Coordinates of C-alpha atoms in Angstrom, one line a residue:
M1 CA 0.0 0.0 0.0
H2 CA 1.4 3.4 -1.0
I3 CA -0.3 6.5 0.6
L4 CA 0.2 10.1 -0.2
V5 CA -0.8 12.6 2.5
I6 CA -1.2 16.3 1.4
G7 CA -0.7 18.6 4.4
A8 CA 1.7 18.2 7.4
G9 CA -0.6 19.6 10.0
P10 CA -2.1 17.7 12.9
A11 CA -4.7 15.8 10.9
G12 CA -2.2 14.4 8.3
L13 CA 0.5 13.8 10.8
I14 CA -1.6 11.9 13.4
F15 CA -3.0 9.8 10.5
A16 CA 0.4 9.0 9.1
S17 CA 2.0 8.1 12.4
Q18 CA -0.9 6.0 13.6
M19 CA -1.2 4.3 10.2
K20 CA 2.5 3.5 10.1
R21 CA 2.4 2.0 13.6
A22 CA -0.5 -0.2 12.6
R23 CA 0.9 -1.2 9.2
P24 CA 4.7 -0.7 9.3
G25 CA 5.2 -2.2 5.8
W26 CA 3.0 0.4 4.1
R27 CA 4.7 3.4 2.3
I28 CA 3.5 6.8 3.4
R29 CA 4.7 10.1 2.0
I30 CA 3.6 13.6 3.3
L31 CA 3.8 16.7 1.1
E32 CA 3.7 20.1 2.8
K33 CA 3.4 23.4 0.9
L34 CA 5.2 25.5 3.6
D35 CA 8.8 25.5 4.7
Q36 CA 9.7 23.1 7.5
Q37 CA 10.3 26.0 9.9
A38 CA 7.4 28.2 8.9
E39 CA 5.5 29.7 11.9
T40 CA 2.1 28.0 12.2
G41 CA 0.1 30.0 14.7
W42 CA 0.1 30.4 18.5
G43 CA -1.7 28.1 20.9
V44 CA -4.5 25.6 20.4
V45 CA -6.8 24.1 23.0
L46 CA -7.3 20.3 23.5
P47 CA -9.6 18.3 25.7
G48 CA -8.4 16.6 28.9
R49 CA -5.0 15.6 30.0
A50 CA -2.2 14.2 27.8
G51 CA -2.2 10.4 28.0
Q52 CA -5.6 10.3 29.6
H53 CA -8.0 11.6 26.9
P54 CA -8.0 9.9 23.5
A55 CA -9.1 13.2 21.7
N56 CA -6.0 15.0 23.0
V57 CA -3.3 14.8 20.3
L58 CA -0.6 14.9 23.0
S59 CA -1.8 11.4 24.1
Y60 CA -0.1 10.0 20.9
L61 CA 3.3 11.6 21.6
D62 CA 6.1 9.9 23.6
A63 CA 7.1 13.0 25.7
P64 CA 4.2 15.5 25.7
D65 CA 5.3 17.2 28.9
G66 CA 8.2 18.7 26.9
L67 CA 5.7 20.9 25.2
Q68 CA 4.7 22.5 28.5
P69 CA 0.9 21.8 28.3
Q70 CA -1.2 24.1 30.4
Y71 CA -4.3 22.7 32.1
L72 CA -7.3 25.0 32.6
S73 CA -10.4 24.2 34.6
E74 CA -12.4 27.4 34.5
F75 CA -14.1 29.8 32.1
L76 CA -13.7 33.5 33.0
L77 CA -16.0 36.1 31.5
A78 CA -15.0 39.7 32.0
R79 CA -16.2 43.2 31.0
R80 CA -14.9 46.5 32.3
G81 CA -13.2 45.1 35.3
V82 CA -16.1 42.9 36.4
S83 CA -15.7 39.1 36.0
C84 CA -17.4 35.8 36.8
R85 CA -16.2 32.2 36.6
M86 CA -17.7 29.0 35.4
P87 CA -16.3 25.5 35.8
I88 CA -15.3 23.4 32.8
G89 CA -16.5 19.8 33.0
V90 CA -13.4 18.3 31.4
P91 CA -10.1 20.2 31.9
M92 CA -8.8 21.9 28.8
C93 CA -5.2 21.7 27.6
G94 CA -3.5 24.7 26.1
V95 CA -0.4 24.0 24.0
G96 CA 1.7 25.6 21.3
R97 CA 0.6 24.6 17.9
Q98 CA 4.0 24.8 16.4
G99 CA 5.5 22.6 19.1
V100 CA 2.8 20.0 18.5
V101 CA 3.3 20.0 14.7
Q102 CA 7.1 19.7 15.0
A103 CA 6.8 16.8 17.5
L104 CA 4.4 14.9 15.3
R105 CA 6.7 15.5 12.3
A106 CA 9.7 14.1 14.2
Q107 CA 7.6 11.1 15.3
C108 CA 6.5 10.4 11.7
Q109 CA 10.1 10.6 10.5
A110 CA 11.3 8.2 13.3
L111 CA 8.6 5.7 12.1
G112 CA 9.8 5.8 8.5
V113 CA 7.2 8.3 7.0
E114 CA 8.7 10.4 4.2
L115 CA 8.1 14.2 4.6
R116 CA 8.8 16.6 1.8
Y117 CA 8.4 20.4 2.2
R118 CA 7.6 23.3 -0.2
Q119 CA 5.6 20.9 -2.3
A120 CA 2.1 21.8 -3.6
P121 CA 1.1 19.2 -6.1
E122 CA -1.7 19.5 -8.6
M123 CA -4.4 17.0 -7.6
P124 CA -5.4 15.8 -11.1
A125 CA -1.8 15.0 -11.9
V126 CA -1.3 13.1 -8.6
I127 CA -4.4 11.0 -9.1
D128 CA -3.6 10.3 -12.8
S129 CA 0.0 9.3 -12.0
G130 CA -1.2 6.0 -10.6
E131 CA 1.7 6.1 -8.1
F132 CA -0.5 6.0 -5.0
D133 CA -3.2 3.7 -3.8
L134 CA -4.7 6.4 -1.7
V135 CA -4.5 10.2 -1.5
V136 CA -5.3 11.7 1.9
L137 CA -6.2 15.4 1.7
A138 CA -5.4 17.0 5.1
N139 CA -4.4 20.5 4.1
G140 CA -7.0 22.4 6.1
V141 CA -8.8 25.5 4.8
G142 CA -5.7 27.8 4.1
H143 CA -5.5 27.0 0.4
Q144 CA -6.9 29.6 -2.0
A145 CA -8.1 27.2 -4.7
D146 CA -9.5 23.9 -3.4
P147 CA -8.3 21.0 -5.7
C148 CA -11.4 18.9 -5.3
A149 CA -14.3 18.6 -7.7
G150 CA -17.5 16.5 -8.1
R151 CA -18.7 14.9 -4.9
L152 CA -15.9 16.4 -2.9
R153 CA -16.4 20.0 -4.1
P154 CA -16.4 22.2 -1.0
R155 CA -19.1 24.5 0.2
A156 CA -17.6 27.7 1.7
E157 CA -19.3 30.1 4.0
F158 CA -17.5 33.2 5.5
G159 CA -18.6 34.4 8.9
R160 CA -19.6 38.0 9.4
N161 CA -17.0 38.9 12.1
H162 CA -13.4 39.8 11.5
Y163 CA -10.8 38.1 13.8
L164 CA -7.1 38.4 14.4
W165 CA -5.0 35.6 16.0
C166 CA -2.3 37.0 18.3
G167 CA 0.0 35.9 21.1
T168 CA 1.0 37.7 24.3
T169 CA 3.3 37.2 27.2
R170 CA 0.4 38.1 29.6
L171 CA -0.6 34.8 31.1
F172 CA -4.4 33.9 31.3
D173 CA -4.9 31.1 33.8
Q174 CA -8.5 30.5 32.7
M175 CA -10.3 30.1 29.4
S176 CA -11.0 33.8 29.2
L177 CA -13.7 35.7 27.3
M178 CA -13.3 39.5 27.5
F179 CA -16.1 41.7 26.2
Q180 CA -14.8 45.2 25.6
P181 CA -17.2 48.1 24.6
H182 CA -15.4 50.8 22.6
A183 CA -16.3 54.0 20.9
A184 CA -16.2 52.2 17.6
G185 CA -18.3 49.2 18.8
G186 CA -17.8 46.0 20.7
F187 CA -14.7 43.8 20.7
V188 CA -14.4 40.3 22.1
A189 CA -11.1 38.6 23.1
H190 CA -10.6 34.8 23.5
A191 CA -7.5 34.1 25.6
Y192 CA -5.8 31.2 27.4
R193 CA -2.3 30.2 28.5
Y194 CA -0.6 27.6 26.3
S195 CA 3.0 27.5 27.7
A196 CA 4.9 28.7 30.7
G197 CA 5.4 32.1 29.1
M198 CA 2.7 32.6 26.4
S199 CA -1.0 33.0 25.8
T200 CA -3.2 32.9 22.7
F201 CA -5.2 36.1 22.3
I202 CA -7.8 36.1 19.5
V203 CA -9.8 39.3 19.0
E204 CA -13.0 39.5 16.9
C205 CA -15.4 42.2 16.0
G206 CA -18.3 42.9 13.6
E207 CA -17.9 44.6 10.2
D208 CA -19.3 48.0 11.5
T209 CA -16.8 48.1 14.4
Y210 CA -14.0 47.0 12.1
V211 CA -14.6 49.9 9.7
R212 CA -15.4 52.6 12.3
A213 CA -12.2 51.8 14.2
G214 CA -10.2 52.2 10.9
L215 CA -8.9 48.6 11.1
D216 CA -9.6 48.2 7.4
H217 CA -6.8 50.7 6.7
M218 CA -4.3 49.3 9.2
S219 CA -1.6 46.7 8.7
A220 CA -1.9 43.6 10.9
R221 CA 0.9 44.9 13.2
E222 CA -0.8 48.4 13.4
A223 CA -4.0 46.6 14.3
A224 CA -2.3 44.6 17.0
A225 CA -0.9 47.8 18.5
F226 CA -4.4 49.4 18.4
L227 CA -6.0 46.4 20.1
S228 CA -3.2 46.3 22.7
G229 CA -4.6 49.7 23.7
V230 CA -8.3 48.6 23.5
F231 CA -7.5 45.7 25.9
Q232 CA -4.8 47.4 28.0
G233 CA -6.7 46.8 31.2
V234 CA -6.6 43.0 30.9
L235 CA -3.2 42.8 29.1
H236 CA -1.5 44.6 32.1
G237 CA 0.6 46.6 29.7
Q238 CA 1.9 43.6 27.6
P239 CA 1.7 44.0 23.8
L240 CA -0.1 41.7 21.4
L241 CA 2.4 39.9 19.2
M242 CA 2.0 38.9 15.5
Q243 CA 3.5 36.3 13.2
A244 CA 4.4 37.0 9.6
E245 CA 1.6 35.0 8.0
Q246 CA -1.2 36.1 10.4
G247 CA -3.6 38.9 9.5
W248 CA -7.3 39.8 9.7
R249 CA -9.6 37.1 8.5
R250 CA -13.3 36.2 8.4
F251 CA -13.8 32.7 9.6
L252 CA -14.2 30.2 6.7
T253 CA -16.5 27.3 7.3
L254 CA -15.6 24.6 4.8
S255 CA -18.1 21.7 4.3
R256 CA -18.4 18.7 2.1
D257 CA -21.2 16.3 1.0
A258 CA -18.8 13.3 0.9
A259 CA -15.7 12.3 2.8
C260 CA -14.1 10.3 -0.1
D261 CA -14.3 9.8 -3.8
G262 CA -12.1 8.2 -6.5
G263 CA -9.2 7.3 -4.3
V264 CA -9.2 10.6 -2.4
V265 CA -10.2 10.9 1.2
L266 CA -10.5 14.0 3.5
L267 CA -9.4 14.6 7.1
G268 CA -9.8 17.3 9.7
D269 CA -10.5 20.9 8.5
A270 CA -10.3 19.7 4.9
L271 CA -13.5 17.7 5.6
Q272 CA -15.2 20.1 7.9
S273 CA -14.0 23.3 9.6
G274 CA -15.6 24.9 12.6
H275 CA -15.4 28.2 14.5
F276 CA -12.5 28.5 17.0
S277 CA -14.8 29.4 19.8
I278 CA -15.7 25.7 20.5
G279 CA -12.1 24.6 20.5
H280 CA -12.6 21.3 18.6
G281 CA -10.5 21.8 15.4
T282 CA -7.6 19.6 16.5
T283 CA -10.0 17.2 18.3
M284 CA -11.7 16.6 15.0
A285 CA -8.4 16.1 13.3
V286 CA -7.6 13.3 15.8
A287 CA -11.1 11.7 15.5
T288 CA -11.1 11.7 11.7
A289 CA -7.5 10.5 11.4
Q290 CA -8.1 7.6 13.9
G291 CA -11.4 6.7 12.1
L292 CA -9.6 6.4 8.8
V293 CA -6.8 4.2 10.3
K294 CA -9.4 1.9 11.8
A295 CA -11.3 1.6 8.5
L296 CA -8.1 0.8 6.5
C297 CA -7.0 -1.7 9.1
A298 CA -10.4 -3.5 9.1
D299 CA -10.8 -4.0 5.3
A300 CA -8.2 -4.7 2.7
D301 CA -10.5 -3.4 0.0
V302 CA -9.7 0.3 0.0
D303 CA -13.0 1.4 -1.6
A304 CA -15.0 -0.6 1.0
A305 CA -12.9 0.8 3.8
L306 CA -13.4 4.4 2.6
A307 CA -17.2 3.8 2.3
V308 CA -17.2 2.7 6.0
Y309 CA -15.1 5.7 7.0
G310 CA -17.5 8.1 5.2
E311 CA -20.6 6.6 6.9
Q312 CA -18.9 7.0 10.3
V313 CA -17.4 10.5 10.1
L314 CA -20.0 12.4 8.1
P315 CA -22.6 12.5 10.9
L316 CA -19.9 13.6 13.3
A317 CA -18.8 16.3 10.9
A318 CA -22.4 17.5 10.5
L319 CA -22.8 17.7 14.3
F320 CA -19.4 19.5 14.6
K321 CA -20.7 22.1 12.1
A322 CA -24.0 22.6 13.9
H323 CA -22.2 23.3 17.2
A324 CA -19.6 25.6 15.6
D325 CA -22.2 27.5 13.6
C326 CA -24.3 28.1 16.8
S327 CA -21.3 29.4 18.6
R328 CA -20.0 31.6 15.7
Q329 CA -23.5 33.1 15.3
W330 CA -23.6 33.9 19.0
F331 CA -20.5 35.9 18.7
E332 CA -21.6 37.6 15.5
T333 CA -24.6 39.0 17.4
V334 CA -23.0 39.7 20.7
D335 CA -23.2 43.5 20.3
E336 CA -26.9 43.1 21.0
R337 CA -26.1 41.7 24.4
M338 CA -22.9 43.6 25.2
H339 CA -24.9 45.8 27.7
W340 CA -26.5 42.9 29.6
D341 CA -25.7 42.1 33.2
L342 CA -22.6 40.0 33.1
L343 CA -24.2 37.0 34.8
A344 CA -27.0 37.0 32.3
L345 CA -24.5 37.3 29.5
A346 CA -22.6 34.3 31.0
R347 CA -25.7 32.2 31.2
H348 CA -26.7 33.0 27.6
F349 CA -23.2 32.1 26.5
E350 CA -23.2 28.8 28.4
A351 CA -26.6 27.9 26.9
R352 CA -25.8 28.7 23.3
R353 CA -25.4 25.0 22.2
Q354 CA -27.5 23.2 24.8
A355 CA -30.3 22.4 22.3
L356 CA -27.9 20.2 20.3
P357 CA -26.8 16.6 21.0
S358 CA -23.5 16.4 22.9
L359 CA -20.5 16.8 20.6
A360 CA -18.1 15.5 23.3
E361 CA -20.1 12.3 23.6
A362 CA -20.2 11.9 19.8
V363 CA -16.4 12.3 19.6
A364 CA -15.9 9.9 22.4
R365 CA -18.1 7.2 20.7
T366 CA -16.2 7.7 17.4
L367 CA -12.8 7.4 19.1
A368 CA -13.8 4.4 21.2
D369 CA -14.8 2.5 18.0
A370 CA -11.7 3.7 16.1
L371 CA -9.2 2.7 18.8
D372 CA -10.8 -0.8 19.1
R373 CA -8.6 -2.4 16.5

């Protein structure tokens, strides 16, 4: 079996490493469009503790403590110096995305997976070459022109809010949501500690606020300096930091009607992306990767294995989208509630997804089945 994985992010890497462990004789090659040392964002949030929770990608690394995971057990909501706290049922794990990616890449290489960087192949040429028995598309939503057509053609929906993904040396010991009224409109910051010395700090705002504040005419670094002032009270004087590839975006929800077709199969964000406010992007990368490994181990017929994989992951992807859309839309309309009593705002936030079936339970069922092999 010869497998090509396109994309050396968490989804492609966890699939390649787990597949190679299960089938050491199979040949697996990963192609990544970026340079090996390219910066890949700040922190990400994962469920549970490393080694104890199967949806936490650190559970599949040999030495996860070297990445300085930070465990968070509370939500903190704050506005103008007033705050309230809510417990989190399952502890959350903040960790640096770049460290996770580099550790997974090293693990893949140690297992005999071939990695090639600065490679962006044309999908039709890859499929027509006949060199690979299976092509795994795990390149997220960052590509400008999606290579898939037919049943795998993506549906793209951009959110209404603009957001900027920053880092800061100000340490946030809770999963923090900070609502900041401003003369230009309302801003919301999502922040959490992901190492001993760094926190993620994501700021979002609506279109009207974005324009009134003049952010549409600022560079990303100028915007970060402006937002450092907007949130100076919670940043305690620490600046917001930017990476070269980061800038203002509107969240892209990418969806598919199928998970596989014609020898091509999709993982993680390439299958279904979801808003960062529910913190399940890397979790879905793990769940879909492990599901594909299970399917390929269970059936030597690739087409039959992919059909089983699709039947299992598409309902999970649809539920993930429903939860993420509910949360994204809550933040897109938060200006309507910015003036509420903080406790009422916190209760409304906590209830925003309660009408939906539990996503955590669905992920747990998927992983329990996938790991029973």
